[in-house]
Coordinates of C-alpha atoms in Angstrom, one line a residue:
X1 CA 0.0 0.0 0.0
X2 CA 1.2 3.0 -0.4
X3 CA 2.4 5.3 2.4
X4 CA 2.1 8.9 4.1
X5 CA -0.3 10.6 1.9
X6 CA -1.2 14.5 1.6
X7 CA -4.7 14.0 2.8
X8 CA -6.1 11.3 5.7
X9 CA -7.6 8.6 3.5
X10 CA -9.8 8.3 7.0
X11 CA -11.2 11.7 5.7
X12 CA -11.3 11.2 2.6
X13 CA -13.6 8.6 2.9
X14 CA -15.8 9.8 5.0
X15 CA -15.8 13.1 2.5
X16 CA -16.9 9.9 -0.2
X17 CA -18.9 8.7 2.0
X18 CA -21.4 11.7 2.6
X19 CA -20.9 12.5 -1.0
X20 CA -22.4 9.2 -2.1
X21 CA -25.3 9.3 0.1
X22 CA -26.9 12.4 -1.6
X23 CA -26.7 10.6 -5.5
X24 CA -29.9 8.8 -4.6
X25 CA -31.8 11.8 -3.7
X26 CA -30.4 13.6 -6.7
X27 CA -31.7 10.6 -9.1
X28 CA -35.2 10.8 -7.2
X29 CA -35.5 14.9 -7.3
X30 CA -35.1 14.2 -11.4
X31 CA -37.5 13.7 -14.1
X32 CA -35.2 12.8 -16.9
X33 CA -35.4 9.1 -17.7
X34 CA -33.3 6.9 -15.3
X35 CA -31.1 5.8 -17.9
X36 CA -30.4 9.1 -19.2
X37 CA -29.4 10.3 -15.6
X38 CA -26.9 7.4 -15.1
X39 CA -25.0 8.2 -18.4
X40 CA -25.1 11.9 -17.7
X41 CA -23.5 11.0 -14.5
X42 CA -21.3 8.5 -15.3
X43 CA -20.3 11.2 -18.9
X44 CA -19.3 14.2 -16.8
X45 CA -16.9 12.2 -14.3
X46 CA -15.2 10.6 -17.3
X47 CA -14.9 13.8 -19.2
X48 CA -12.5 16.2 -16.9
X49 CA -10.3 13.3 -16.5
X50 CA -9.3 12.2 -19.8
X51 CA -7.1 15.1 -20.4
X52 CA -5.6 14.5 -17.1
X53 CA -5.0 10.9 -18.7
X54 CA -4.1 11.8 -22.1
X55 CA -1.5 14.7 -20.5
X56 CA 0.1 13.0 -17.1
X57 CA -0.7 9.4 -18.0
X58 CA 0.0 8.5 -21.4
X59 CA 2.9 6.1 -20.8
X60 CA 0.6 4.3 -18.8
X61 CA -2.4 4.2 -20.6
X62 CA 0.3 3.0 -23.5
X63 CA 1.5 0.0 -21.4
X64 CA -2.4 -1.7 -20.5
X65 CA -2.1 -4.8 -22.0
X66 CA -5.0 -6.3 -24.4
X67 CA -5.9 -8.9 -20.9
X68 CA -6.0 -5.9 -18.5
X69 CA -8.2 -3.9 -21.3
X70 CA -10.6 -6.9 -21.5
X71 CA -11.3 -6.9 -17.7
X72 CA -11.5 -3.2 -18.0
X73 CA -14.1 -3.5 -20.3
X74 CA -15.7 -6.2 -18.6
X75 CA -15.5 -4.3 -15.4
X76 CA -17.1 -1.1 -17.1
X77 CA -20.4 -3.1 -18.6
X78 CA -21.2 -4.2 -15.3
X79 CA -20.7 -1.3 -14.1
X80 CA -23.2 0.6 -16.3
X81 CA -25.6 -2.7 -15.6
X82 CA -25.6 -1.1 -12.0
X83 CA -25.9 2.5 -12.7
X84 CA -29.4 1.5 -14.9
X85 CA -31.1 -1.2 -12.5
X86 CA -29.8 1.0 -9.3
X87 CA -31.4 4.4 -10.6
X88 CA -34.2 2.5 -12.3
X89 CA -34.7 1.1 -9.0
X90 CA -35.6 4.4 -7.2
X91 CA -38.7 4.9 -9.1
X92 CA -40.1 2.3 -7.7
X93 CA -39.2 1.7 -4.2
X94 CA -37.9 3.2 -1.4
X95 CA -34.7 5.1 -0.8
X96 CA -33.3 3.3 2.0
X97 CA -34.6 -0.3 0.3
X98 CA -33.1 0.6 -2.3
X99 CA -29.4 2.2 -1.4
X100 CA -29.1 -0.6 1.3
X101 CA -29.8 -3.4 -1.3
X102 CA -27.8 -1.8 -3.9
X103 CA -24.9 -1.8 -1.1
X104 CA -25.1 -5.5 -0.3
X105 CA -22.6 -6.0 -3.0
X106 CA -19.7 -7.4 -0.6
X107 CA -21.7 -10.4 -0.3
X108 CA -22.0 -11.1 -3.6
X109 CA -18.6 -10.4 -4.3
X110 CA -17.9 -13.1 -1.8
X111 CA -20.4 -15.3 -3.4
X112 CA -18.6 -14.7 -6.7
X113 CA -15.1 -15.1 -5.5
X114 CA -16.1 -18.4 -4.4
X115 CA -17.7 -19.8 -7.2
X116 CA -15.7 -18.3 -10.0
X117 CA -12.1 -17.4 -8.1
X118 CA -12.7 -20.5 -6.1
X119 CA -11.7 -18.3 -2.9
X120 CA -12.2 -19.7 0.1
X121 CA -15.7 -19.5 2.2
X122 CA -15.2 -19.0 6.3
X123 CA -18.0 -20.0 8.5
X124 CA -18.1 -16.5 9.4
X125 CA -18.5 -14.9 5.5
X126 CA -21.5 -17.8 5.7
X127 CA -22.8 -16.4 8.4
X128 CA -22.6 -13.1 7.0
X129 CA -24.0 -14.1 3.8
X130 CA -27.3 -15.9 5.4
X131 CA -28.2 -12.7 7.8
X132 CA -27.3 -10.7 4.9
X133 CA -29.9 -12.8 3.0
X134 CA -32.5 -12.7 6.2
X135 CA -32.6 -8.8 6.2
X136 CA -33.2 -9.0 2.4
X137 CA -35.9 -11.0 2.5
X138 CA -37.3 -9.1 5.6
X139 CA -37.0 -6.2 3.9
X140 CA -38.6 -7.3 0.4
X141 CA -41.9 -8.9 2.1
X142 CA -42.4 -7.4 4.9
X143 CA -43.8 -4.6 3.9
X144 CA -45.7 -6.4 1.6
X145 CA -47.3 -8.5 3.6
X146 CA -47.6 -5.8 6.2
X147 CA -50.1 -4.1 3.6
X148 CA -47.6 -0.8 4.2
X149 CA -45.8 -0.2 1.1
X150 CA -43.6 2.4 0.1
X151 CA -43.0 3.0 -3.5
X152 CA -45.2 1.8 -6.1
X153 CA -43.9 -1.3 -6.6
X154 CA -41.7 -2.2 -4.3
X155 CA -40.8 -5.8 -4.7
X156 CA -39.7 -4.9 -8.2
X157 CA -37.9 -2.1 -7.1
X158 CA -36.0 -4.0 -4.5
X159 CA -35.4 -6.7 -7.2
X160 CA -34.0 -4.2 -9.3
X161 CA -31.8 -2.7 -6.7
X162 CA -30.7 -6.1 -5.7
X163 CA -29.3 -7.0 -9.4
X164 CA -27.8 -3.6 -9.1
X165 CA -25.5 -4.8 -6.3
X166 CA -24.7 -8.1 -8.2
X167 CA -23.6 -5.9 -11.1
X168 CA -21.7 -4.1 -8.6
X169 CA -19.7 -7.2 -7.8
X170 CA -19.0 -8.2 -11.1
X171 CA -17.5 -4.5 -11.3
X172 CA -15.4 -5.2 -8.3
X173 CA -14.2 -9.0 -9.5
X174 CA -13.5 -8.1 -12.6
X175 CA -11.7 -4.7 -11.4
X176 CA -9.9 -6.5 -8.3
X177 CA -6.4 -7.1 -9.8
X178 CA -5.9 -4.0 -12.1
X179 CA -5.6 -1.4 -9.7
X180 CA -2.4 -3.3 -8.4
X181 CA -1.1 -2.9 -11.8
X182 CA -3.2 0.2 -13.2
X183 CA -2.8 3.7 -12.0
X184 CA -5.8 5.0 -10.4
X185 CA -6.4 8.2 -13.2
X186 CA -5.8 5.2 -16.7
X187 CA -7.8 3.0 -14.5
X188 CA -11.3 4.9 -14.1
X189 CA -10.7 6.5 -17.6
X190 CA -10.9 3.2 -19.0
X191 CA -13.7 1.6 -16.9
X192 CA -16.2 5.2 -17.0
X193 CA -15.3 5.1 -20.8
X194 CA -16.4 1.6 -21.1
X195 CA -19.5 2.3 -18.4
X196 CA -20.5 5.4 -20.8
X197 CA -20.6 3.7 -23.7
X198 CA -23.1 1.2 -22.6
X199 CA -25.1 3.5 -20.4
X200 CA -25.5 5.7 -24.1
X201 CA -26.8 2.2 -25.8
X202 CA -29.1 1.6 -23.1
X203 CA -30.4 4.9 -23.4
X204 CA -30.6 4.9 -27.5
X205 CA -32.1 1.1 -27.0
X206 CA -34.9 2.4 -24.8
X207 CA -35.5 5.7 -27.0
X208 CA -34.8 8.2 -25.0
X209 CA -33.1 11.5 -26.2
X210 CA -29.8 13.1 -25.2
X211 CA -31.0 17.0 -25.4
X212 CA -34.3 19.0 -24.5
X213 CA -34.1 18.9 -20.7
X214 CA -34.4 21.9 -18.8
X215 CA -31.7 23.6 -17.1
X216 CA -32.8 21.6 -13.5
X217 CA -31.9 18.2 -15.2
X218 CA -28.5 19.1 -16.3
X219 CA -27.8 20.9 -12.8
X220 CA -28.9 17.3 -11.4
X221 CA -26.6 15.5 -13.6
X222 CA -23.9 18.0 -13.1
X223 CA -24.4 17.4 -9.4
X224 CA -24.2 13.3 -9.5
X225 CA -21.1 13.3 -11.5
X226 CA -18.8 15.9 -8.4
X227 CA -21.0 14.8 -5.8
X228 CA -20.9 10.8 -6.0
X229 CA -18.8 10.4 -9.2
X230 CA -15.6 12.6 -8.3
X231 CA -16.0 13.6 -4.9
X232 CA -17.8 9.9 -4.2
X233 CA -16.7 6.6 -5.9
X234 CA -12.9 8.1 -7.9
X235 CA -12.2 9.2 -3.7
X236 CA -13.1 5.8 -2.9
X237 CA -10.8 4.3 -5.3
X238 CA -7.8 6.6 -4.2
X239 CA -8.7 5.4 -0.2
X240 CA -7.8 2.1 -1.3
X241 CA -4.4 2.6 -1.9
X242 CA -4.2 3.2 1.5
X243 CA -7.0 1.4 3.5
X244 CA -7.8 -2.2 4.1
X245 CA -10.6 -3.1 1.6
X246 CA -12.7 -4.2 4.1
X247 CA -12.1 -0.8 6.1
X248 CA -13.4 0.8 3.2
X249 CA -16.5 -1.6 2.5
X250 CA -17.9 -1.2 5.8
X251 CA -17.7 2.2 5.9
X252 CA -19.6 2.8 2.4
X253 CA -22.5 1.1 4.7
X254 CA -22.9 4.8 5.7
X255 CA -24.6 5.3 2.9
X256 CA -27.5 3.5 3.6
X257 CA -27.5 5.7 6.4
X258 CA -27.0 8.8 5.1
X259 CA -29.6 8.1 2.1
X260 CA -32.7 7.6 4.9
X261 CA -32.1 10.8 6.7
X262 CA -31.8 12.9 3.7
X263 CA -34.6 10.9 2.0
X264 CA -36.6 12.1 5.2
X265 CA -35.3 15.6 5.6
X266 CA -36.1 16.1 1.4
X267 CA -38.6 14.0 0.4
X268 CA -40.8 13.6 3.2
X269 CA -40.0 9.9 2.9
X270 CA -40.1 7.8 6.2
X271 CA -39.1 4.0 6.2
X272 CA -41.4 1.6 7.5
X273 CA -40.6 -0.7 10.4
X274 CA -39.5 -3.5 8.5
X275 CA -37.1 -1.5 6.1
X276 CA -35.2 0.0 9.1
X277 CA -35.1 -3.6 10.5
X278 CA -34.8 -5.9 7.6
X279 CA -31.8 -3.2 6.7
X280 CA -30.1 -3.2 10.0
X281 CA -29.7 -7.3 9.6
X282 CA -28.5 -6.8 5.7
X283 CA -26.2 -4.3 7.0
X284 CA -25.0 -6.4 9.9
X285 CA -24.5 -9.7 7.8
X286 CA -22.6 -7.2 5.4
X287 CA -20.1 -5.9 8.3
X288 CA -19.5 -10.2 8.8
X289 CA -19.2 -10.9 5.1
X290 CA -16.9 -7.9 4.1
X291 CA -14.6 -8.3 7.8
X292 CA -13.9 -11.7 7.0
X293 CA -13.2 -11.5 3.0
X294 CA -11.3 -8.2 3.1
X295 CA -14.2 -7.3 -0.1

């Protein structure tokens, strides 16, 4: 790891951390097509870093072999994958359901590493992985059977946000060895690249156009790509050059956190009982799977 750098990577992340919990708020204050938001995003932290790339990086960028830009590009597609099922998500369930299913992604990376890494599984990460599961299914049908929904359709939100966080750990799997050879700046150039390109084929698949939204939309996009993209995930990815992995997962459980309260103080959106305790199990099964992998 590397050593003794200008800023605390402890405050750096929690700077990250409070700057991710305000992208789902952004994507539910916007009427733009959820699609359209996630490229926008994803577009406008790509775009003031290439010529960073192209200028300080080029020997770098150069040096990628063809196996590293294949993960890279595998990386990026699943990324995209989670930007459009994650914001999709939002329209249809709750905030907190949704950020703290989205987040369950250590699990899944665990579940991946085992069955495609062949990683080994502790009785612990099982453990993890079970309560993990508990709190998901608490969350998904309780409510629902409760007869207290929020969200139109929840269950399909929640489904959504769930393959949102299996996305998200395809992203990390495929991802996990290049930034030990990649330099952060080539690294995220490559993978956003990738995650816009896919994102802008989504959005011309589902018919949806680029232009013609009012100057709120592009101050909401505008604000997901510093807030979350820069200030959020590219942070993240500095932090862990210098944090432990797992250090890092558990503490992006904030989000979660940080979602619900601003969900409440700006949309008027309270979680019902069994959200706030199906997502205190997902998160605790989280904390067991991600302490014990090192995800």
């Amino acid at each position: 790891m590397s050593t003794d750098p200008r800023v605390s990577p402890m405050l750096g992340l929690a700077v990250a951390v409070a700057a991710v919990s305000g992208g789902a708020i952004l994507v539910r204050l916007s009427d733009a097509p959820s699609s359209v938001a996630a490229f926008y995003r994803v577009l406008f932290t790509t775009v003031p870093l290439v010529p960073v790339a192209l200028w300080r990086y080029r020997a770098q960028l150069a040096e990628v072999t063809r196996s590293d830009l294949g993960f890279a590009t595998l990386s990026g597609i699943a990324l995209a994958l989670h930007f459009a099922a994650w914001f999709e998500s939002l329209a249809w369930t709750s905030v907190a359901a949704s950020v703290t299913l989205v987040q369950a992604q250590p699990v899944f990376v665990a579940l991946g590493a085992w069955l495609l890494l062949r990683e080994r599984v502790t009785s612990r990460m099982v453990a993890g992985i079970v309560v993990a599961v508990a709190g998901m299914a608490a969350m998904s049908l309780g409510d629902f059977l409760g007869g207290v929904l929020v969200g139109p359709r929840p269950i399909y939100g929640n489904g959504l946000a769930l393959f949102g966080a299996v996305m998200a750990a395809g992203y990390v799997l495929a991802g996990r060895s290049l930034r030990q050879r990649v330099a952060l700046v080539p690294y995220v150039v490559i993978v956003y690249g990738v995650c816009s390109v896919t994102l802008l084929a989504i959005v011309l698949a589902e018919g949806h156009g680029l232009t013609g939204y009012p100057p709120r939309e592009w101050a909401i996009f505008a604000g997901l790509a510093i807030g979350p993209g820069l200030l959020g995930h590219t942070v993240i990815n500095w932090a862990l050059e210098h944090l432990e992995s797992s250090v890092v997962s558990v503490s992006l459980l904030g989000e979660p956190v940080g979602a619900t309260v601003l969900a409440f103080a700006f949309l008027s959106e309270a979680p019902t009982a069994f959200t706030i305790a199906g997502g205190a199990v997902v998160l605790a099964g989280i904390v067991l799977t991600a302490t014990e992998s090192g995800t």
